[in-house]
């Protein structure tokens, strides 16, 4: 046995036993008020939160947001939120999305623990829409909030090729000096509309 094999054998002998997978599903903290916790988490990650009772209020909220942001090109993937001014992002060439000020995107569900919203790739029209827009509005039904990422991952399914992503607030990056920059690589703001 050479020295390499001796070292590897020693490492194998010193390795802790395999604990195996947990027999019970791992549960995090259940929140008494999921919507309240979600609102706090969204704000904590730099986003904005607005709860609206129905589709009419959603349209008004999105219109007010677009006006406040002075958004001229608005892409809407949520018909209940209005048609937008730049169609529904059904484009083959992402260059056609240049200059989109606000993208309104459906979220399948939201995570109360950290304010993340799950966005399915097939809901985007084109995957570039959520990174090229200056501002995001994510629309989530109030009944679709889960406590934590354990519950979130249990809900995610891919029936075929595709992708999805969690979006938690606007784009953020920080350097080694801990200078936080918002919107460096994507949307400068992110508003979560909770409907219902």
JSON list of C-alpha atoms in Angstrom, two decimals, residues 56-183:
[
{"chain": "A", "resi": 56, "resn": "UNK", "atom": "CA", "xyz": [-59.77, 44.85, -9.97]},
{"chain": "A", "resi": 57, "resn": "UNK", "atom": "CA", "xyz": [-57.63, 46.06, -7.08]},
{"chain": "A", "resi": 58, "resn": "UNK", "atom": "CA", "xyz": [-54.64, 44.27, -8.60]},
{"chain": "A", "resi": 59, "resn": "UNK", "atom": "CA", "xyz": [-55.09, 46.18, -11.87]},
{"chain": "A", "resi": 60, "resn": "UNK", "atom": "CA", "xyz": [-55.29, 49.45, -9.94]},
{"chain": "A", "resi": 61, "resn": "UNK", "atom": "CA", "xyz": [-52.23, 48.57, -7.87]},
{"chain": "A", "resi": 62, "resn": "UNK", "atom": "CA", "xyz": [-50.14, 47.63, -10.90]},
{"chain": "A", "resi": 63, "resn": "UNK", "atom": "CA", "xyz": [-51.27, 50.77, -12.76]},
{"chain": "A", "resi": 64, "resn": "UNK", "atom": "CA", "xyz": [-50.32, 52.92, -9.75]},
{"chain": "A", "resi": 65, "resn": "UNK", "atom": "CA", "xyz": [-46.95, 51.19, -9.51]},
{"chain": "A", "resi": 66, "resn": "UNK", "atom": "CA", "xyz": [-46.28, 51.75, -13.21]},
{"chain": "A", "resi": 67, "resn": "UNK", "atom": "CA", "xyz": [-47.22, 55.42, -12.84]},
{"chain": "A", "resi": 68, "resn": "UNK", "atom": "CA", "xyz": [-44.99, 55.86, -9.78]},
{"chain": "A", "resi": 69, "resn": "UNK", "atom": "CA", "xyz": [-42.07, 54.23, -11.62]},
{"chain": "A", "resi": 70, "resn": "UNK", "atom": "CA", "xyz": [-42.82, 56.25, -14.76]},
{"chain": "A", "resi": 71, "resn": "UNK", "atom": "CA", "xyz": [-42.82, 52.93, -16.63]},
{"chain": "A", "resi": 72, "resn": "UNK", "atom": "CA", "xyz": [-43.56, 53.35, -20.33]},
{"chain": "A", "resi": 73, "resn": "UNK", "atom": "CA", "xyz": [-42.93, 49.76, -21.48]},
{"chain": "A", "resi": 74, "resn": "UNK", "atom": "CA", "xyz": [-44.83, 47.31, -19.33]},
{"chain": "A", "resi": 75, "resn": "UNK", "atom": "CA", "xyz": [-44.89, 43.59, -20.05]},
{"chain": "A", "resi": 76, "resn": "UNK", "atom": "CA", "xyz": [-47.67, 41.69, -18.36]},
{"chain": "A", "resi": 77, "resn": "UNK", "atom": "CA", "xyz": [-47.78, 37.91, -18.01]},
{"chain": "A", "resi": 78, "resn": "UNK", "atom": "CA", "xyz": [-50.78, 38.22, -15.68]},
{"chain": "A", "resi": 79, "resn": "UNK", "atom": "CA", "xyz": [-53.98, 39.01, -17.62]},
{"chain": "A", "resi": 80, "resn": "UNK", "atom": "CA", "xyz": [-55.81, 40.00, -14.42]},
{"chain": "A", "resi": 81, "resn": "UNK", "atom": "CA", "xyz": [-53.22, 42.73, -13.84]},
{"chain": "A", "resi": 82, "resn": "UNK", "atom": "CA", "xyz": [-53.86, 44.36, -17.21]},
{"chain": "A", "resi": 83, "resn": "UNK", "atom": "CA", "xyz": [-52.48, 43.92, -20.69]},
{"chain": "A", "resi": 84, "resn": "UNK", "atom": "CA", "xyz": [-49.41, 46.09, -20.27]},
{"chain": "A", "resi": 85, "resn": "UNK", "atom": "CA", "xyz": [-48.07, 48.32, -23.02]},
{"chain": "A", "resi": 86, "resn": "UNK", "atom": "CA", "xyz": [-45.52, 45.98, -24.56]},
{"chain": "A", "resi": 87, "resn": "UNK", "atom": "CA", "xyz": [-47.44, 42.74, -24.94]},
{"chain": "A", "resi": 88, "resn": "UNK", "atom": "CA", "xyz": [-46.88, 39.55, -23.01]},
{"chain": "A", "resi": 89, "resn": "UNK", "atom": "CA", "xyz": [-43.17, 39.00, -23.71]},
{"chain": "A", "resi": 90, "resn": "UNK", "atom": "CA", "xyz": [-43.87, 36.25, -26.28]},
{"chain": "A", "resi": 91, "resn": "UNK", "atom": "CA", "xyz": [-40.74, 36.99, -28.27]},
{"chain": "A", "resi": 92, "resn": "UNK", "atom": "CA", "xyz": [-38.16, 34.80, -29.93]},
{"chain": "A", "resi": 93, "resn": "UNK", "atom": "CA", "xyz": [-35.35, 37.34, -29.66]},
{"chain": "A", "resi": 94, "resn": "UNK", "atom": "CA", "xyz": [-34.74, 38.75, -26.18]},
{"chain": "A", "resi": 95, "resn": "UNK", "atom": "CA", "xyz": [-33.38, 41.94, -27.75]},
{"chain": "A", "resi": 96, "resn": "UNK", "atom": "CA", "xyz": [-37.02, 42.83, -28.41]},
{"chain": "A", "resi": 97, "resn": "UNK", "atom": "CA", "xyz": [-37.42, 43.19, -24.65]},
{"chain": "A", "resi": 98, "resn": "UNK", "atom": "CA", "xyz": [-34.90, 46.02, -24.48]},
{"chain": "A", "resi": 99, "resn": "UNK", "atom": "CA", "xyz": [-36.26, 48.97, -22.58]},
{"chain": "A", "resi": 100, "resn": "UNK", "atom": "CA", "xyz": [-38.88, 47.09, -20.59]},
{"chain": "A", "resi": 101, "resn": "UNK", "atom": "CA", "xyz": [-39.51, 49.20, -17.53]},
{"chain": "A", "resi": 102, "resn": "UNK", "atom": "CA", "xyz": [-41.85, 46.91, -15.61]},
{"chain": "A", "resi": 103, "resn": "UNK", "atom": "CA", "xyz": [-42.52, 43.18, -15.93]},
{"chain": "A", "resi": 104, "resn": "UNK", "atom": "CA", "xyz": [-45.61, 41.74, -14.24]},
{"chain": "A", "resi": 105, "resn": "UNK", "atom": "CA", "xyz": [-45.01, 38.05, -13.66]},
{"chain": "A", "resi": 106, "resn": "UNK", "atom": "CA", "xyz": [-47.09, 35.35, -11.98]},
{"chain": "A", "resi": 107, "resn": "UNK", "atom": "CA", "xyz": [-45.65, 33.61, -8.98]},
{"chain": "A", "resi": 108, "resn": "UNK", "atom": "CA", "xyz": [-46.82, 30.06, -8.35]},
{"chain": "A", "resi": 109, "resn": "UNK", "atom": "CA", "xyz": [-46.37, 30.41, -4.59]},
{"chain": "A", "resi": 110, "resn": "UNK", "atom": "CA", "xyz": [-44.49, 32.44, -2.01]},
{"chain": "A", "resi": 111, "resn": "UNK", "atom": "CA", "xyz": [-42.37, 31.43, 0.98]},
{"chain": "A", "resi": 112, "resn": "UNK", "atom": "CA", "xyz": [-43.23, 33.21, 4.23]},
{"chain": "A", "resi": 113, "resn": "UNK", "atom": "CA", "xyz": [-39.88, 32.36, 5.80]},
{"chain": "A", "resi": 114, "resn": "UNK", "atom": "CA", "xyz": [-37.73, 34.39, 3.39]},
{"chain": "A", "resi": 115, "resn": "UNK", "atom": "CA", "xyz": [-40.02, 36.32, 1.03]},
{"chain": "A", "resi": 116, "resn": "UNK", "atom": "CA", "xyz": [-39.05, 34.27, -2.02]},
{"chain": "A", "resi": 117, "resn": "UNK", "atom": "CA", "xyz": [-41.54, 33.72, -4.83]},
{"chain": "A", "resi": 118, "resn": "UNK", "atom": "CA", "xyz": [-41.39, 30.66, -7.08]},
{"chain": "A", "resi": 119, "resn": "UNK", "atom": "CA", "xyz": [-41.62, 31.58, -10.75]},
{"chain": "A", "resi": 120, "resn": "UNK", "atom": "CA", "xyz": [-42.04, 28.78, -13.27]},
{"chain": "A", "resi": 121, "resn": "UNK", "atom": "CA", "xyz": [-40.09, 29.18, -16.50]},
{"chain": "A", "resi": 122, "resn": "UNK", "atom": "CA", "xyz": [-43.12, 28.51, -18.70]},
{"chain": "A", "resi": 123, "resn": "UNK", "atom": "CA", "xyz": [-44.87, 31.51, -17.13]},
{"chain": "A", "resi": 124, "resn": "UNK", "atom": "CA", "xyz": [-42.25, 34.01, -18.29]},
{"chain": "A", "resi": 125, "resn": "UNK", "atom": "CA", "xyz": [-42.84, 33.99, -22.05]},
{"chain": "A", "resi": 126, "resn": "UNK", "atom": "CA", "xyz": [-39.12, 34.53, -22.46]},
{"chain": "A", "resi": 127, "resn": "UNK", "atom": "CA", "xyz": [-36.63, 33.84, -19.69]},
{"chain": "A", "resi": 128, "resn": "UNK", "atom": "CA", "xyz": [-34.92, 37.19, -20.23]},
{"chain": "A", "resi": 129, "resn": "UNK", "atom": "CA", "xyz": [-37.96, 39.16, -19.16]},
{"chain": "A", "resi": 130, "resn": "UNK", "atom": "CA", "xyz": [-37.31, 38.94, -15.45]},
{"chain": "A", "resi": 131, "resn": "UNK", "atom": "CA", "xyz": [-33.66, 40.02, -15.65]},
{"chain": "A", "resi": 132, "resn": "UNK", "atom": "CA", "xyz": [-33.96, 42.67, -18.34]},
{"chain": "A", "resi": 133, "resn": "UNK", "atom": "CA", "xyz": [-36.84, 44.61, -16.80]},
{"chain": "A", "resi": 134, "resn": "UNK", "atom": "CA", "xyz": [-35.96, 47.59, -14.64]},
{"chain": "A", "resi": 135, "resn": "UNK", "atom": "CA", "xyz": [-38.66, 46.68, -12.13]},
{"chain": "A", "resi": 136, "resn": "UNK", "atom": "CA", "xyz": [-40.61, 43.53, -11.27]},
{"chain": "A", "resi": 137, "resn": "UNK", "atom": "CA", "xyz": [-44.12, 42.96, -10.00]},
{"chain": "A", "resi": 138, "resn": "UNK", "atom": "CA", "xyz": [-44.78, 39.41, -8.83]},
{"chain": "A", "resi": 139, "resn": "UNK", "atom": "CA", "xyz": [-48.40, 38.34, -8.42]},
{"chain": "A", "resi": 140, "resn": "UNK", "atom": "CA", "xyz": [-49.18, 35.54, -5.98]},
{"chain": "A", "resi": 141, "resn": "UNK", "atom": "CA", "xyz": [-52.59, 34.19, -4.88]},
{"chain": "A", "resi": 142, "resn": "UNK", "atom": "CA", "xyz": [-53.08, 34.60, -1.13]},
{"chain": "A", "resi": 143, "resn": "UNK", "atom": "CA", "xyz": [-53.88, 30.90, -0.78]},
{"chain": "A", "resi": 144, "resn": "UNK", "atom": "CA", "xyz": [-50.48, 29.98, -2.20]},
{"chain": "A", "resi": 145, "resn": "UNK", "atom": "CA", "xyz": [-48.12, 30.78, 0.68]},
{"chain": "A", "resi": 146, "resn": "UNK", "atom": "CA", "xyz": [-46.00, 28.10, 2.33]},
{"chain": "A", "resi": 147, "resn": "UNK", "atom": "CA", "xyz": [-44.18, 28.37, 5.63]},
{"chain": "A", "resi": 148, "resn": "UNK", "atom": "CA", "xyz": [-40.63, 27.57, 4.60]},
{"chain": "A", "resi": 149, "resn": "UNK", "atom": "CA", "xyz": [-38.34, 26.18, 1.93]},
{"chain": "A", "resi": 150, "resn": "UNK", "atom": "CA", "xyz": [-38.97, 22.59, 3.09]},
{"chain": "A", "resi": 151, "resn": "UNK", "atom": "CA", "xyz": [-42.61, 22.99, 2.08]},
{"chain": "A", "resi": 152, "resn": "UNK", "atom": "CA", "xyz": [-41.60, 24.93, -1.02]},
{"chain": "A", "resi": 153, "resn": "UNK", "atom": "CA", "xyz": [-39.31, 22.23, -2.37]},
{"chain": "A", "resi": 154, "resn": "UNK", "atom": "CA", "xyz": [-42.00, 19.63, -1.74]},
{"chain": "A", "resi": 155, "resn": "UNK", "atom": "CA", "xyz": [-44.27, 21.56, -4.13]},
{"chain": "A", "resi": 156, "resn": "UNK", "atom": "CA", "xyz": [-41.84, 21.98, -7.00]},
{"chain": "A", "resi": 157, "resn": "UNK", "atom": "CA", "xyz": [-42.38, 19.56, -9.87]},
{"chain": "A", "resi": 158, "resn": "UNK", "atom": "CA", "xyz": [-40.92, 19.40, -13.36]},
{"chain": "A", "resi": 159, "resn": "UNK", "atom": "CA", "xyz": [-42.93, 17.22, -15.72]},
{"chain": "A", "resi": 160, "resn": "UNK", "atom": "CA", "xyz": [-40.37, 17.70, -18.48]},
{"chain": "A", "resi": 161, "resn": "UNK", "atom": "CA", "xyz": [-37.48, 19.92, -19.52]},
{"chain": "A", "resi": 162, "resn": "UNK", "atom": "CA", "xyz": [-37.75, 23.38, -18.09]},
{"chain": "A", "resi": 163, "resn": "UNK", "atom": "CA", "xyz": [-36.69, 25.60, -15.26]},
{"chain": "A", "resi": 164, "resn": "UNK", "atom": "CA", "xyz": [-37.97, 27.72, -12.45]},
{"chain": "A", "resi": 165, "resn": "UNK", "atom": "CA", "xyz": [-36.48, 30.09, -9.95]},
{"chain": "A", "resi": 166, "resn": "UNK", "atom": "CA", "xyz": [-37.01, 31.73, -6.62]},
{"chain": "A", "resi": 167, "resn": "UNK", "atom": "CA", "xyz": [-37.07, 35.53, -6.74]},
{"chain": "A", "resi": 168, "resn": "UNK", "atom": "CA", "xyz": [-36.51, 37.29, -3.41]},
{"chain": "A", "resi": 169, "resn": "UNK", "atom": "CA", "xyz": [-36.60, 41.04, -3.76]},
{"chain": "A", "resi": 170, "resn": "UNK", "atom": "CA", "xyz": [-34.72, 43.13, -6.29]},
{"chain": "A", "resi": 171, "resn": "UNK", "atom": "CA", "xyz": [-31.30, 42.25, -7.69]},
{"chain": "A", "resi": 172, "resn": "UNK", "atom": "CA", "xyz": [-28.64, 42.64, -5.02]},
{"chain": "A", "resi": 173, "resn": "UNK", "atom": "CA", "xyz": [-24.89, 42.27, -4.95]},
{"chain": "A", "resi": 174, "resn": "UNK", "atom": "CA", "xyz": [-22.20, 43.24, -2.46]},
{"chain": "A", "resi": 175, "resn": "UNK", "atom": "CA", "xyz": [-18.44, 43.42, -2.72]},
{"chain": "A", "resi": 176, "resn": "UNK", "atom": "CA", "xyz": [-15.80, 42.43, -0.19]},
{"chain": "A", "resi": 177, "resn": "UNK", "atom": "CA", "xyz": [-16.16, 45.83, 1.49]},
{"chain": "A", "resi": 178, "resn": "UNK", "atom": "CA", "xyz": [-19.85, 45.02, 2.03]},
{"chain": "A", "resi": 179, "resn": "UNK", "atom": "CA", "xyz": [-21.11, 47.83, -0.15]},
{"chain": "A", "resi": 180, "resn": "UNK", "atom": "CA", "xyz": [-24.58, 46.66, -1.17]},
{"chain": "A", "resi": 181, "resn": "UNK", "atom": "CA", "xyz": [-25.75, 47.59, -4.66]},
{"chain": "A", "resi": 182, "resn": "UNK", "atom": "CA", "xyz": [-29.39, 47.18, -5.64]},
{"chain": "A", "resi": 183, "resn": "UNK", "atom": "CA", "xyz": [-30.21, 46.49, -9.28]}
]
